[in-house]
Coordinates of C-alpha atoms and ligand atoms in Angstrom, one line a residue:
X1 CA -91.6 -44.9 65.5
X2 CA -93.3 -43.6 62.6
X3 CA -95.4 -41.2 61.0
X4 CA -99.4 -41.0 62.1
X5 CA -102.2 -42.5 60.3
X6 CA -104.0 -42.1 63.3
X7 CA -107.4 -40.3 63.2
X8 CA -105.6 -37.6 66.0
X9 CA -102.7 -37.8 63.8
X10 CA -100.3 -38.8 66.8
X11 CA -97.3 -41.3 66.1
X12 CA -98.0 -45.0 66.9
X13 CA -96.0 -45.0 70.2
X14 CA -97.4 -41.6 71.9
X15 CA -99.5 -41.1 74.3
X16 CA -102.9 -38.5 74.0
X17 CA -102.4 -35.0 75.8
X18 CA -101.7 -36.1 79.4
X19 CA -102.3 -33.6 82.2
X20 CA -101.9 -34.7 86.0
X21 CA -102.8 -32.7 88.8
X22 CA -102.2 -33.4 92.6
X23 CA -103.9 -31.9 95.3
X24 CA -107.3 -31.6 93.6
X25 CA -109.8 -32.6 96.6
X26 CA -109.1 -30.0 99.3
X27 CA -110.9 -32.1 101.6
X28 CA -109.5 -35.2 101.6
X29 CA -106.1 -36.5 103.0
X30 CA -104.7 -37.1 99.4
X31 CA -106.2 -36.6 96.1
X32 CA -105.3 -35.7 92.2
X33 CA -106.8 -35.7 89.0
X34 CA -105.3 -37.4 85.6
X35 CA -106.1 -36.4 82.0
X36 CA -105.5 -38.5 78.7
X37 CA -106.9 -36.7 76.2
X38 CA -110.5 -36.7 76.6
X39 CA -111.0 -39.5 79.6
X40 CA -110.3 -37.8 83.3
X41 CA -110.2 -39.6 86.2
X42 CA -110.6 -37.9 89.7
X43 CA -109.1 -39.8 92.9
X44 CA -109.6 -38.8 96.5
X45 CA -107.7 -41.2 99.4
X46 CA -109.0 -41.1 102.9
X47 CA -106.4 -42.7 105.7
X48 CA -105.2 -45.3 107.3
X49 CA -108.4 -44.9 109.4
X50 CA -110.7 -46.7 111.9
X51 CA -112.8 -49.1 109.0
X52 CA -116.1 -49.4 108.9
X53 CA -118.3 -52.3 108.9
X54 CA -115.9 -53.1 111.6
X55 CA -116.3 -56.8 110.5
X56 CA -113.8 -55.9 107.5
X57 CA -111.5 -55.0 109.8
X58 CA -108.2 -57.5 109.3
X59 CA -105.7 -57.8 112.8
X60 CA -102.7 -58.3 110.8
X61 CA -103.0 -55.8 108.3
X62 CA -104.5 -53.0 106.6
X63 CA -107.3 -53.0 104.2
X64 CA -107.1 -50.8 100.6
X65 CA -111.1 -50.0 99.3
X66 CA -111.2 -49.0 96.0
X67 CA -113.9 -47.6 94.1
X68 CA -114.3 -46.8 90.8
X69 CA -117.2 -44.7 89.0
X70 CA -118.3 -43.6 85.8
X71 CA -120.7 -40.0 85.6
X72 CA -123.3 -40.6 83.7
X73 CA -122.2 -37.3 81.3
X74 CA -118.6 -39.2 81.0
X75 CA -120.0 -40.8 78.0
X76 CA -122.5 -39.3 75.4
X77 CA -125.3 -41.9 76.0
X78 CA -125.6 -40.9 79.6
X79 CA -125.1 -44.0 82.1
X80 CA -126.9 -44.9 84.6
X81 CA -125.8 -43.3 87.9
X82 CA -123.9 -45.3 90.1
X83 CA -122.0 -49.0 90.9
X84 CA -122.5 -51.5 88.2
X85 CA -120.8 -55.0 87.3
X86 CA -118.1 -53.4 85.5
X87 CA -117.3 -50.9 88.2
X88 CA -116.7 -53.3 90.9
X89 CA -114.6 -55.5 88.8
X90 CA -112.9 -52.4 87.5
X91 CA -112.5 -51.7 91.5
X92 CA -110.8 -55.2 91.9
X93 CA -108.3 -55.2 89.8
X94 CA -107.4 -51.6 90.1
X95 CA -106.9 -53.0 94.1
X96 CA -104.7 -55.5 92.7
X97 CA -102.6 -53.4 90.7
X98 CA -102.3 -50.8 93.7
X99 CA -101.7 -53.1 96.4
X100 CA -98.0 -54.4 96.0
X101 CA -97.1 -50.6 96.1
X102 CA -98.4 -50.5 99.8
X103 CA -97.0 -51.8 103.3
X104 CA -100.4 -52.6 104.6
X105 CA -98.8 -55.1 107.1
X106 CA -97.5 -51.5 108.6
X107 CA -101.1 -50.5 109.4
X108 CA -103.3 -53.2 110.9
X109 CA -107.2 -52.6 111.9
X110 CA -107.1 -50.1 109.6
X111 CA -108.4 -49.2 105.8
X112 CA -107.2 -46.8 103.1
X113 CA -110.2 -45.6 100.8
X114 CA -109.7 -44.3 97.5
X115 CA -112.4 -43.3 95.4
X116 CA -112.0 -42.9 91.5
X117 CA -114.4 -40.9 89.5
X118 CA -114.2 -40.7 85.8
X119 CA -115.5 -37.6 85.0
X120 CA -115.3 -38.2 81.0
X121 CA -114.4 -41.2 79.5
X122 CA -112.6 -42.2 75.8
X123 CA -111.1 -45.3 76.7
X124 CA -108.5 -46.0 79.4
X125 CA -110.4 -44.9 82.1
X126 CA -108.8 -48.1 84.6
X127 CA -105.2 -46.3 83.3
X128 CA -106.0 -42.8 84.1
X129 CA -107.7 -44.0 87.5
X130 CA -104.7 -46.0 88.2
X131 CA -101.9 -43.2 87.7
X132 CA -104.9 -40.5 89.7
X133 CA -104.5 -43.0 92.8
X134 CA -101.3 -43.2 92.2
X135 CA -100.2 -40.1 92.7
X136 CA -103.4 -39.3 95.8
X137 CA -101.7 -42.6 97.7
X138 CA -98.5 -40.1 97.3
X139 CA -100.0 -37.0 97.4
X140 CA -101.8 -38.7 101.6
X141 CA -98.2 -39.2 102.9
X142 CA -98.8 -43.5 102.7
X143 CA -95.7 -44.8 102.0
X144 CA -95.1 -46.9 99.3
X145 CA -92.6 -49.2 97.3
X146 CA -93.0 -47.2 94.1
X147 CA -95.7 -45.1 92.3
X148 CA -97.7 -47.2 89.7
X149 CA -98.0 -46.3 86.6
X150 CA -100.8 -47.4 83.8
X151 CA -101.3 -47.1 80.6
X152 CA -103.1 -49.3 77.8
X153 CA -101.8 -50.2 74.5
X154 CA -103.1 -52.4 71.6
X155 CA -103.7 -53.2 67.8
X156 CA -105.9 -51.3 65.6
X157 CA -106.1 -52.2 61.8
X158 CA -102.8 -54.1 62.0
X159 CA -101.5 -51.6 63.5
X160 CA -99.8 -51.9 67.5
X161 CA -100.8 -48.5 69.1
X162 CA -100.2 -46.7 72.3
X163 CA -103.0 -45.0 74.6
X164 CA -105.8 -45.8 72.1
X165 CA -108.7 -44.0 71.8
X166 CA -112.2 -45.5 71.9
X167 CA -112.8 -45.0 68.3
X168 CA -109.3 -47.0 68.3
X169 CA -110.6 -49.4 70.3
X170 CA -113.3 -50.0 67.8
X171 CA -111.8 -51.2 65.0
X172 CA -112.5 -54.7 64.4
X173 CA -109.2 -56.7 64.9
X174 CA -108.5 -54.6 68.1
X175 CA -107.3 -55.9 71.0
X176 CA -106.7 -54.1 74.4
X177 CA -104.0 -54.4 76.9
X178 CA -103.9 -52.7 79.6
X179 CA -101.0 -52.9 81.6
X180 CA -100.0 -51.4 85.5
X181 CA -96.1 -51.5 86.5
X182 CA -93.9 -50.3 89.4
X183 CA -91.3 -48.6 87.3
X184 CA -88.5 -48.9 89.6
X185 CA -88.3 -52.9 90.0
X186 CA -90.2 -52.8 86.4
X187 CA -93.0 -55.5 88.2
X188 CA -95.8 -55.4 86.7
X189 CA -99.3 -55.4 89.0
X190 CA -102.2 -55.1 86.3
X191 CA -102.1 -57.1 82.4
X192 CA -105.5 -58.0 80.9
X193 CA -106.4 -58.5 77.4
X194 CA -109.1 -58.0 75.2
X195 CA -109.4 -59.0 71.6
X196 CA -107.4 -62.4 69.8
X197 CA -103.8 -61.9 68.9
X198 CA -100.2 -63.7 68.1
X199 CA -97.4 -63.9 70.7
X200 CA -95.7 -61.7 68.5
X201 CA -98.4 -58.7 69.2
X202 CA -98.6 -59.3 72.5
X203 CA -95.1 -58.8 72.9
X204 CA -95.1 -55.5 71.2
X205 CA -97.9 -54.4 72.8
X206 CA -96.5 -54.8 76.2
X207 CA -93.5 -53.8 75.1
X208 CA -95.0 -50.4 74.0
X209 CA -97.4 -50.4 77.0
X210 CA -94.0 -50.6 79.2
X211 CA -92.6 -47.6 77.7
X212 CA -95.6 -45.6 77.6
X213 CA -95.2 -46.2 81.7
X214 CA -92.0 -44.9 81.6
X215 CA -92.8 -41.2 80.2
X216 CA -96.2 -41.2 82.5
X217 CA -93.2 -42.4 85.9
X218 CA -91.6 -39.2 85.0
X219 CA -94.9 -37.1 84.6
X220 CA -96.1 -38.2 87.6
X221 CA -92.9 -37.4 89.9
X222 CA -93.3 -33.6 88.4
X223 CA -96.9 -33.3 88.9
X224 CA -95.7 -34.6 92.9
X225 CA -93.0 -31.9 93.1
X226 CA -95.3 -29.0 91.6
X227 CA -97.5 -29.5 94.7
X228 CA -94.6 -30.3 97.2
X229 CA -91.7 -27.9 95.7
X230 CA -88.4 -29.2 95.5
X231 CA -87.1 -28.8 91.5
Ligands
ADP1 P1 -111.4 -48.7 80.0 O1 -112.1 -47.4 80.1 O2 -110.4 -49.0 81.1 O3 -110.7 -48.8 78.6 P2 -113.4 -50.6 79.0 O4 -112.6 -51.3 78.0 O5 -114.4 -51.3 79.8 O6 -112.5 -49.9 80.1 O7 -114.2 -49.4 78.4 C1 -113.7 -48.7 77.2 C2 -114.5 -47.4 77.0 O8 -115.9 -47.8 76.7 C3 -114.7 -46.5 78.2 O9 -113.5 -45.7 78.5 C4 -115.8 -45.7 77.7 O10 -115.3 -44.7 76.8 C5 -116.7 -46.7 77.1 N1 -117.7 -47.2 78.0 C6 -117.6 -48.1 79.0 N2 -118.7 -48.2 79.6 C7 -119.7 -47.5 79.0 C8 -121.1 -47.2 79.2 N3 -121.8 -47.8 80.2 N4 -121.6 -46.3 78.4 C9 -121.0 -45.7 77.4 N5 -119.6 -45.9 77.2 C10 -119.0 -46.8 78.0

């Protein structure tokens, strides 16, 4: 694709500075830490372990509790500390988009936690906190179909664009699409929409949101063998 006349001067169909981490949380049985330019996401897994209330508890299979969590310094107006109505939507469908990865059937009476902290956020926090549990799913040993991989795309002033930024997201014909996939069976687990826009865009957007999966699938299988060795 072409030249920039974006305001971080990267092409249309790149991605911000992406760093990935894995092994971040010490503590915890699985954990790393995603960068995209200046939003980071922080995810920690605990299990399959005994779940408590016990009353959530399901005989056939296990559960997956996600959280997700904005700082209040993420954002330069300061939030307000703690769980809101975005963050437990966010949490929802970040559970949906994780879930077809997992054999939960394998590991009844039990739940898998994974708590996402964004530590600063400039757009496409879900995506970051998507490919971070991603990879501390991997990073715990819990064996999955595939990683996921997430990453939005969209249209600013007429323009489709990969991994927007928020001032991107701004712009007043945007629209917002972020998109999860399992890049090995290319099934996609998370597409929502924000913003009014043709067939036509939609279809490039995806299209671009697709292969902006594809580079993160590879970055996220090197960030898994830095920790773990094999080259
Ligand atoms: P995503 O972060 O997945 O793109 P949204 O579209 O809901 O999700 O949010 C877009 C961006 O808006 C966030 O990444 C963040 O930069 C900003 N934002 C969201 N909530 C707040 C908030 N409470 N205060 C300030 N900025 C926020």
């Amino acid at each position: 694709m072409t030249k920039s006349e974006r305001t971080d001067n990267r092409k249309l169909d790149e991605l911000r500075p992406v760093k990935m981490k894995v092994g971040v949380i010490k503590r915890a049985d699985g954990s790393a830490e995603v960068e995209f330019g200046l939003t980071t996401a922080i995810a920690a897994v605990y299990g399959p372990r005994q779940i408590h209330p016990r009353h959530q508890e399901k005989s056939e299979r296990g559960v997956l509790r996600c959280r997700y969590n904005m700082l209040p310094f993420s954002v330069s107006d300061r939030k307000r500390p703690g769980y809101d109505r975005r963050s437990t939507e966010l949490a929802k469908v970040i559970t949906d988009a994780l879930e077809p990865a997992l054999f939960l059937e394998e590991f009844p009476k039990t739940v898998i936690d994974i708590d996402m902290e964004i530590i600063q956020a400039d757009a496409g926090t879900r995506a970051a906190a998507i490919n971070a549990a991603s990879l501390a799913l991997a990073d715990a040993g819990i064996p999955m179909r595939d990683l996921v991989c997430s990453v939005a795309s969209g249209r600013a002033n007429k323009k489709i664009l990969l991994d927007m930024t928020k001032e991107e997201e701004d712009a007043p014909d945007a629209i917002d699409l972020p998109i999860a996939m399992m890049p090995r069976t290319r099934k996609i687990t998370l597409l929502q929409m924000d913003g009014v826009a043709s067939h036509k865009d939609i279809e490039d957007t995806i299209e671009l949101a697709e292969s902006g999966c594809d580079t993160l699938y590879k970055m996220q299988k090197k960030a898994i063998l830095k920790k773990y060795g094999s080259k």
